[in-house]
Amino acid sequence: MEVKSYDMQDTLEKLCNLLDNRDKVYYPRFGDGDFNIMSNNGRCIEHDYSEELQKELQSSFLIEEESYLKGTMVNEPTFNGINLQPRNQNENEQILSFFKELYGGRNIATYSHVLFTYAAVHEQELMIEFLENFIRPKKKLFIGSVPKDDIEKLVGKVDYYVNIPVASLEEQKVFKGAYYTMDKWWEDVMDCVDDVDLVLPTAGMAGRVTCGRLWNLNKQVHCIELGSIVDAVISKESRSWIIRAGVDKIKKILIGEG
């Protein structure tokens, strides 16, 4: 099996070219927690393991199409909010080993996982250009928990807004994230997805599931996971990179606050 990993620059160039020329383009972003659930080896703080979640994540990750760009936390540096740092090689090798189990002898292409977070801090003009070209003008569906008025400062007008609950800690001390409430909000997604050009899922692993489901339903949309920069919009320090970079710096890419 060969793993072809595209860096930030190559990922951005390919993503922009596809968005310019195709109606169906998806960019899901798989992190370490996703692979813990997919391999049932470790946990993610906001998503407890279940066989259903494991299968749906694997289904999404196994899509190998030119217009389905899987941002994957592998074979590239991590971003701590200030600098790019070398990837932990033991963790990297564990994920690559899991690829072999999942893919067998087939080849796989992976794309940058840190593109948007890095650009939001260190390449802000480039990030704003991307937003202005491919996000803000589009008729869009936003799926997430960031309030509509706040997220519009980043992505422009939101035509359809599907609210999802924030992950909560149950009595058994188990986090239940957005995937475990999908039966409550998935129908709302289906009601409007055919009336938009762009879908922005910001729902953790449920976002990757959303991408996989919509792709397999052949929904002719652009579906882009922006990642944790949406938390910075509301000054939510949900990731260490946001704390180090500072929410004030991130807000320079927002409409009317730059």
Short mmCIF file of C-alpha atoms in Angstrom, two decimals:
data_model
loop_
_atom_site.label_atom_id
_atom_site.label_comp_id
_atom_site.label_asym_id
_atom_site.label_seq_id
_atom_site.Cartn_x
_atom_site.Cartn_y
_atom_site.Cartn_z
CA MET A 1 0.00 0.00 0.00
CA GLU A 2 1.22 3.50 -0.89
CA VAL A 3 0.12 6.59 1.05
CA LYS A 4 0.40 9.83 -0.91
CA SER A 5 0.21 12.77 1.51
CA TYR A 6 -0.31 16.31 0.19
CA ASP A 7 1.10 19.23 2.16
CA MET A 8 -0.75 22.49 2.90
CA GLN A 9 0.19 24.23 -0.34
CA ASP A 10 -0.69 21.27 -2.56
CA THR A 11 -3.92 20.68 -0.65
CA LEU A 12 -4.98 24.32 -1.05
CA GLU A 13 -4.18 24.34 -4.76
CA LYS A 14 -6.08 21.13 -5.44
CA LEU A 15 -9.03 22.13 -3.27
CA CYS A 16 -9.38 25.53 -4.95
CA ASN A 17 -9.09 24.00 -8.43
CA LEU A 18 -11.80 21.46 -7.66
CA LEU A 19 -14.08 24.07 -6.08
CA ASP A 20 -13.69 26.21 -9.20
CA ASN A 21 -14.53 23.41 -11.59
CA ARG A 22 -16.78 20.82 -9.95
CA ASP A 23 -20.17 20.86 -8.28
CA LYS A 24 -19.40 17.96 -5.95
CA VAL A 25 -16.34 18.54 -3.75
CA TYR A 26 -15.86 17.36 -0.16
CA TYR A 27 -13.15 18.16 2.37
CA PRO A 28 -13.64 16.20 5.64
CA ARG A 29 -10.90 16.41 8.29
CA PHE A 30 -10.00 13.29 10.30
CA GLY A 31 -8.08 13.74 13.55
CA ASP A 32 -6.44 11.42 16.07
CA GLY A 33 -9.72 10.82 17.88
CA ASP A 34 -11.34 9.60 14.67
CA PHE A 35 -8.67 6.93 14.27
CA ASN A 36 -9.01 5.91 17.91
CA ILE A 37 -12.71 5.26 17.30
CA MET A 38 -12.19 3.64 13.88
CA SER A 39 -9.59 1.24 15.28
CA ASN A 40 -11.30 0.89 18.69
CA ASN A 41 -7.91 1.68 20.19
CA GLY A 42 -8.21 4.61 22.56
CA ARG A 43 -10.95 7.18 23.05
CA CYS A 44 -11.92 10.67 22.03
CA ILE A 45 -12.99 13.03 24.79
CA GLU A 46 -16.27 14.01 23.15
CA HIS A 47 -17.23 10.79 21.39
CA ASP A 48 -17.47 7.50 23.18
CA TYR A 49 -16.87 4.39 21.09
CA SER A 50 -19.78 2.62 19.47
CA GLU A 51 -19.81 0.07 16.66
CA GLU A 52 -22.20 2.29 14.69
CA LEU A 53 -19.91 5.32 14.89
CA GLN A 54 -16.90 3.18 14.04
CA LYS A 55 -18.58 1.82 10.89
CA GLU A 56 -19.78 5.22 9.71
CA LEU A 57 -16.38 6.82 10.21
CA GLN A 58 -14.73 3.98 8.34
CA SER A 59 -17.27 4.29 5.54
CA SER A 60 -16.50 7.99 5.22
CA PHE A 61 -12.74 7.48 5.34
CA LEU A 62 -12.79 4.65 2.79
CA ILE A 63 -14.22 6.93 0.10
CA GLU A 64 -11.36 7.27 -2.36
CA GLU A 65 -12.41 9.75 -5.04
CA GLU A 66 -10.56 12.68 -6.60
CA SER A 67 -13.07 15.20 -5.28
CA TYR A 68 -13.19 13.74 -1.77
CA LEU A 69 -10.13 15.23 -0.09
CA LYS A 70 -9.54 13.62 3.27
CA GLY A 71 -7.71 16.00 5.59
CA THR A 72 -5.82 13.56 7.79
CA MET A 73 -3.61 14.06 10.82
CA VAL A 74 -0.75 11.98 9.42
CA ASN A 75 2.54 12.57 7.62
CA GLU A 76 2.54 16.31 8.32
CA PRO A 77 3.58 18.59 11.19
CA THR A 78 1.06 19.56 13.84
CA PHE A 79 0.22 23.20 14.54
CA ASN A 80 0.31 24.40 18.13
CA GLY A 81 -1.03 27.91 17.45
CA ILE A 82 2.43 29.41 17.07
CA ASN A 83 4.65 26.97 15.18
CA LEU A 84 4.48 23.84 13.10
CA GLN A 85 5.96 20.96 15.09
CA PRO A 86 7.10 17.50 14.01
CA ARG A 87 4.47 14.82 14.24
CA ASN A 88 4.90 12.23 17.00
CA GLN A 89 6.37 9.37 15.01
CA ASN A 90 4.94 6.59 17.18
CA GLU A 91 1.42 7.98 16.73
CA ASN A 92 2.07 8.50 13.03
CA GLU A 93 3.21 4.91 12.54
CA GLN A 94 0.20 3.60 14.45
CA ILE A 95 -2.15 5.40 12.09
CA LEU A 96 -0.24 4.24 9.01
CA SER A 97 -0.42 0.68 10.32
CA PHE A 98 -4.17 1.05 10.74
CA PHE A 99 -4.41 2.27 7.12
CA LYS A 100 -2.98 -1.07 6.02
CA GLU A 101 -5.62 -2.93 8.02
CA LEU A 102 -8.40 -0.78 6.62
CA TYR A 103 -7.25 -0.47 3.00
CA GLY A 104 -5.39 -3.70 2.45
CA GLY A 105 -3.20 -3.33 -0.64
CA ARG A 106 -5.01 -0.32 -2.09
CA ASN A 107 -3.33 3.06 -2.33
CA ILE A 108 -4.61 6.08 -0.44
CA ALA A 109 -4.31 9.86 -0.77
CA THR A 110 -4.43 12.10 2.30
CA TYR A 111 -4.50 15.89 2.50
CA SER A 112 -3.45 18.53 4.98
CA HIS A 113 -5.31 18.54 8.27
CA VAL A 114 -3.86 21.83 9.54
CA LEU A 115 -4.43 23.98 6.44
CA PHE A 116 -7.23 26.19 7.78
CA THR A 117 -5.99 26.49 11.35
CA TYR A 118 -2.51 27.49 10.19
CA ALA A 119 -3.83 29.93 7.57
CA ALA A 120 -6.23 31.53 10.07
CA VAL A 121 -3.19 32.55 12.15
CA HIS A 122 -0.22 32.95 9.81
CA GLU A 123 -1.70 33.39 6.31
CA GLN A 124 -4.70 35.56 7.05
CA GLU A 125 -4.89 37.30 3.66
CA LEU A 126 -4.89 33.89 1.98
CA MET A 127 -7.57 32.66 4.40
CA ILE A 128 -9.76 35.68 3.76
CA GLU A 129 -9.35 35.19 0.00
CA PHE A 130 -10.47 31.58 0.34
CA LEU A 131 -13.49 32.63 2.39
CA GLU A 132 -14.41 35.37 -0.08
CA ASN A 133 -14.13 33.07 -3.09
CA PHE A 134 -15.53 29.77 -1.88
CA ILE A 135 -17.49 30.27 1.34
CA ARG A 136 -19.08 33.67 1.89
CA PRO A 137 -20.84 34.13 -1.50
CA LYS A 138 -22.35 30.64 -1.57
CA LYS A 139 -25.88 29.63 -0.66
CA LYS A 140 -25.12 27.55 2.36
CA LEU A 141 -26.19 25.21 5.13
CA PHE A 142 -24.36 25.45 8.44
CA ILE A 143 -24.49 22.53 10.87
CA GLY A 144 -23.16 23.24 14.33
CA SER A 145 -23.60 24.79 17.75
CA VAL A 146 -21.99 28.22 17.19
CA PRO A 147 -24.85 30.78 17.19
CA LYS A 148 -25.99 31.83 13.72
CA ASP A 149 -25.20 35.53 14.18
CA ASP A 150 -21.68 34.69 15.30
CA ILE A 151 -20.81 32.17 12.61
CA GLU A 152 -22.00 34.60 9.93
CA LYS A 153 -19.06 36.85 10.91
CA LEU A 154 -16.81 34.11 9.52
CA VAL A 155 -18.77 32.53 6.66
CA GLY A 156 -21.20 35.21 5.56
CA LYS A 157 -24.95 34.78 5.26
CA VAL A 158 -26.21 31.39 6.46
CA ASP A 159 -29.31 30.41 4.50
CA TYR A 160 -30.10 27.30 6.52
CA TYR A 161 -28.95 26.70 10.08
CA VAL A 162 -29.16 23.28 11.74
CA ASN A 163 -28.37 23.53 15.42
CA ILE A 164 -26.74 20.59 17.16
CA PRO A 165 -26.32 20.15 20.92
CA VAL A 166 -22.93 20.55 22.53
CA ALA A 167 -21.39 17.30 23.79
CA SER A 168 -22.51 16.60 27.34
CA LEU A 169 -21.20 14.47 30.18
CA GLU A 170 -23.68 11.78 31.21
CA GLU A 171 -24.13 10.34 34.68
CA GLN A 172 -21.86 7.46 33.69
CA LYS A 173 -19.08 10.01 33.03
CA VAL A 174 -19.23 9.32 29.30
CA PHE A 175 -19.23 12.09 26.71
CA LYS A 176 -21.95 11.84 24.09
CA GLY A 177 -21.20 14.06 21.12
CA ALA A 178 -23.17 15.15 18.08
CA TYR A 179 -23.18 11.72 16.43
CA TYR A 180 -25.44 10.35 19.14
CA THR A 181 -28.07 13.01 18.44
CA MET A 182 -28.03 12.73 14.64
CA ASP A 183 -31.45 11.12 14.57
CA LYS A 184 -32.79 14.42 15.96
CA TRP A 185 -31.21 16.74 13.36
CA TRP A 186 -30.39 14.66 10.27
CA GLU A 187 -33.88 15.11 8.82
CA ASP A 188 -33.37 18.89 8.99
CA VAL A 189 -30.21 18.46 6.91
CA MET A 190 -32.09 16.40 4.34
CA ASP A 191 -34.86 18.99 4.15
CA CYS A 192 -32.57 21.72 2.84
CA VAL A 193 -29.40 20.17 1.38
CA ASP A 194 -30.79 20.12 -2.17
CA ASP A 195 -31.37 23.87 -1.99
CA VAL A 196 -27.79 24.90 -1.21
CA ASP A 197 -24.40 24.97 -2.93
CA LEU A 198 -22.31 24.60 0.22
CA VAL A 199 -22.57 22.56 3.42
CA LEU A 200 -20.45 23.50 6.44
CA PRO A 201 -20.56 20.73 9.06
CA THR A 202 -18.93 21.70 12.36
CA ALA A 203 -19.97 18.71 14.44
CA GLY A 204 -16.84 16.79 15.34
CA MET A 205 -16.94 13.19 14.16
CA ALA A 206 -20.56 13.67 13.14
CA GLY A 207 -19.14 16.07 10.55
CA ARG A 208 -17.13 13.27 8.97
CA VAL A 209 -20.21 11.05 9.07
CA THR A 210 -22.21 13.86 7.45
CA CYS A 211 -19.66 14.15 4.65
CA GLY A 212 -19.74 10.40 4.05
CA ARG A 213 -23.51 10.18 4.04
CA LEU A 214 -23.99 13.13 1.70
CA TRP A 215 -21.31 11.87 -0.69
CA ASN A 216 -22.91 8.43 -0.86
CA LEU A 217 -26.29 10.07 -1.45
CA ASN A 218 -24.63 11.84 -4.41
CA LYS A 219 -25.46 15.30 -3.14
CA GLN A 220 -24.03 17.79 -5.63
CA VAL A 221 -22.65 20.26 -3.14
CA HIS A 222 -19.38 21.55 -1.78
CA CYS A 223 -19.02 20.16 1.74
CA ILE A 224 -16.16 21.66 3.73
CA GLU A 225 -15.12 21.14 7.34
CA LEU A 226 -13.53 24.37 8.56
CA GLY A 227 -12.49 22.81 11.85
CA SER A 228 -11.99 24.45 15.21
CA ILE A 229 -11.57 27.99 13.88
CA VAL A 230 -15.34 28.22 14.34
CA ASP A 231 -14.80 27.99 18.10
CA ALA A 232 -12.36 30.89 17.99
CA VAL A 233 -15.15 33.02 16.51
CA ILE A 234 -16.96 32.87 19.85
CA SER A 235 -13.74 32.97 21.91
CA LYS A 236 -14.19 29.34 22.90
CA GLU A 237 -10.76 27.97 23.80
CA SER A 238 -11.62 24.41 22.83
CA ARG A 239 -8.17 23.61 21.42
CA SER A 240 -4.69 24.36 22.69
CA TRP A 241 -3.76 26.01 19.39
CA ILE A 242 -6.52 28.62 19.93
CA ILE A 243 -5.20 29.40 23.42
CA ARG A 244 -1.66 29.86 22.14
CA ALA A 245 -2.61 31.87 19.07
CA GLY A 246 -5.11 34.03 20.94
CA VAL A 247 -8.71 34.58 19.89
CA ASP A 248 -8.03 38.26 19.09
CA LYS A 249 -5.64 37.24 16.33
CA ILE A 250 -8.20 34.84 14.82
CA LYS A 251 -10.87 37.54 14.81
CA LYS A 252 -8.87 39.53 12.28
CA ILE A 253 -10.29 37.28 9.56
CA LEU A 254 -13.89 38.00 10.53
CA ILE A 255 -16.23 40.27 8.60
CA GLY A 256 -16.15 43.76 10.05
CA GLU A 257 -13.51 42.93 12.66
CA GLY A 258 -10.36 42.67 10.55
#
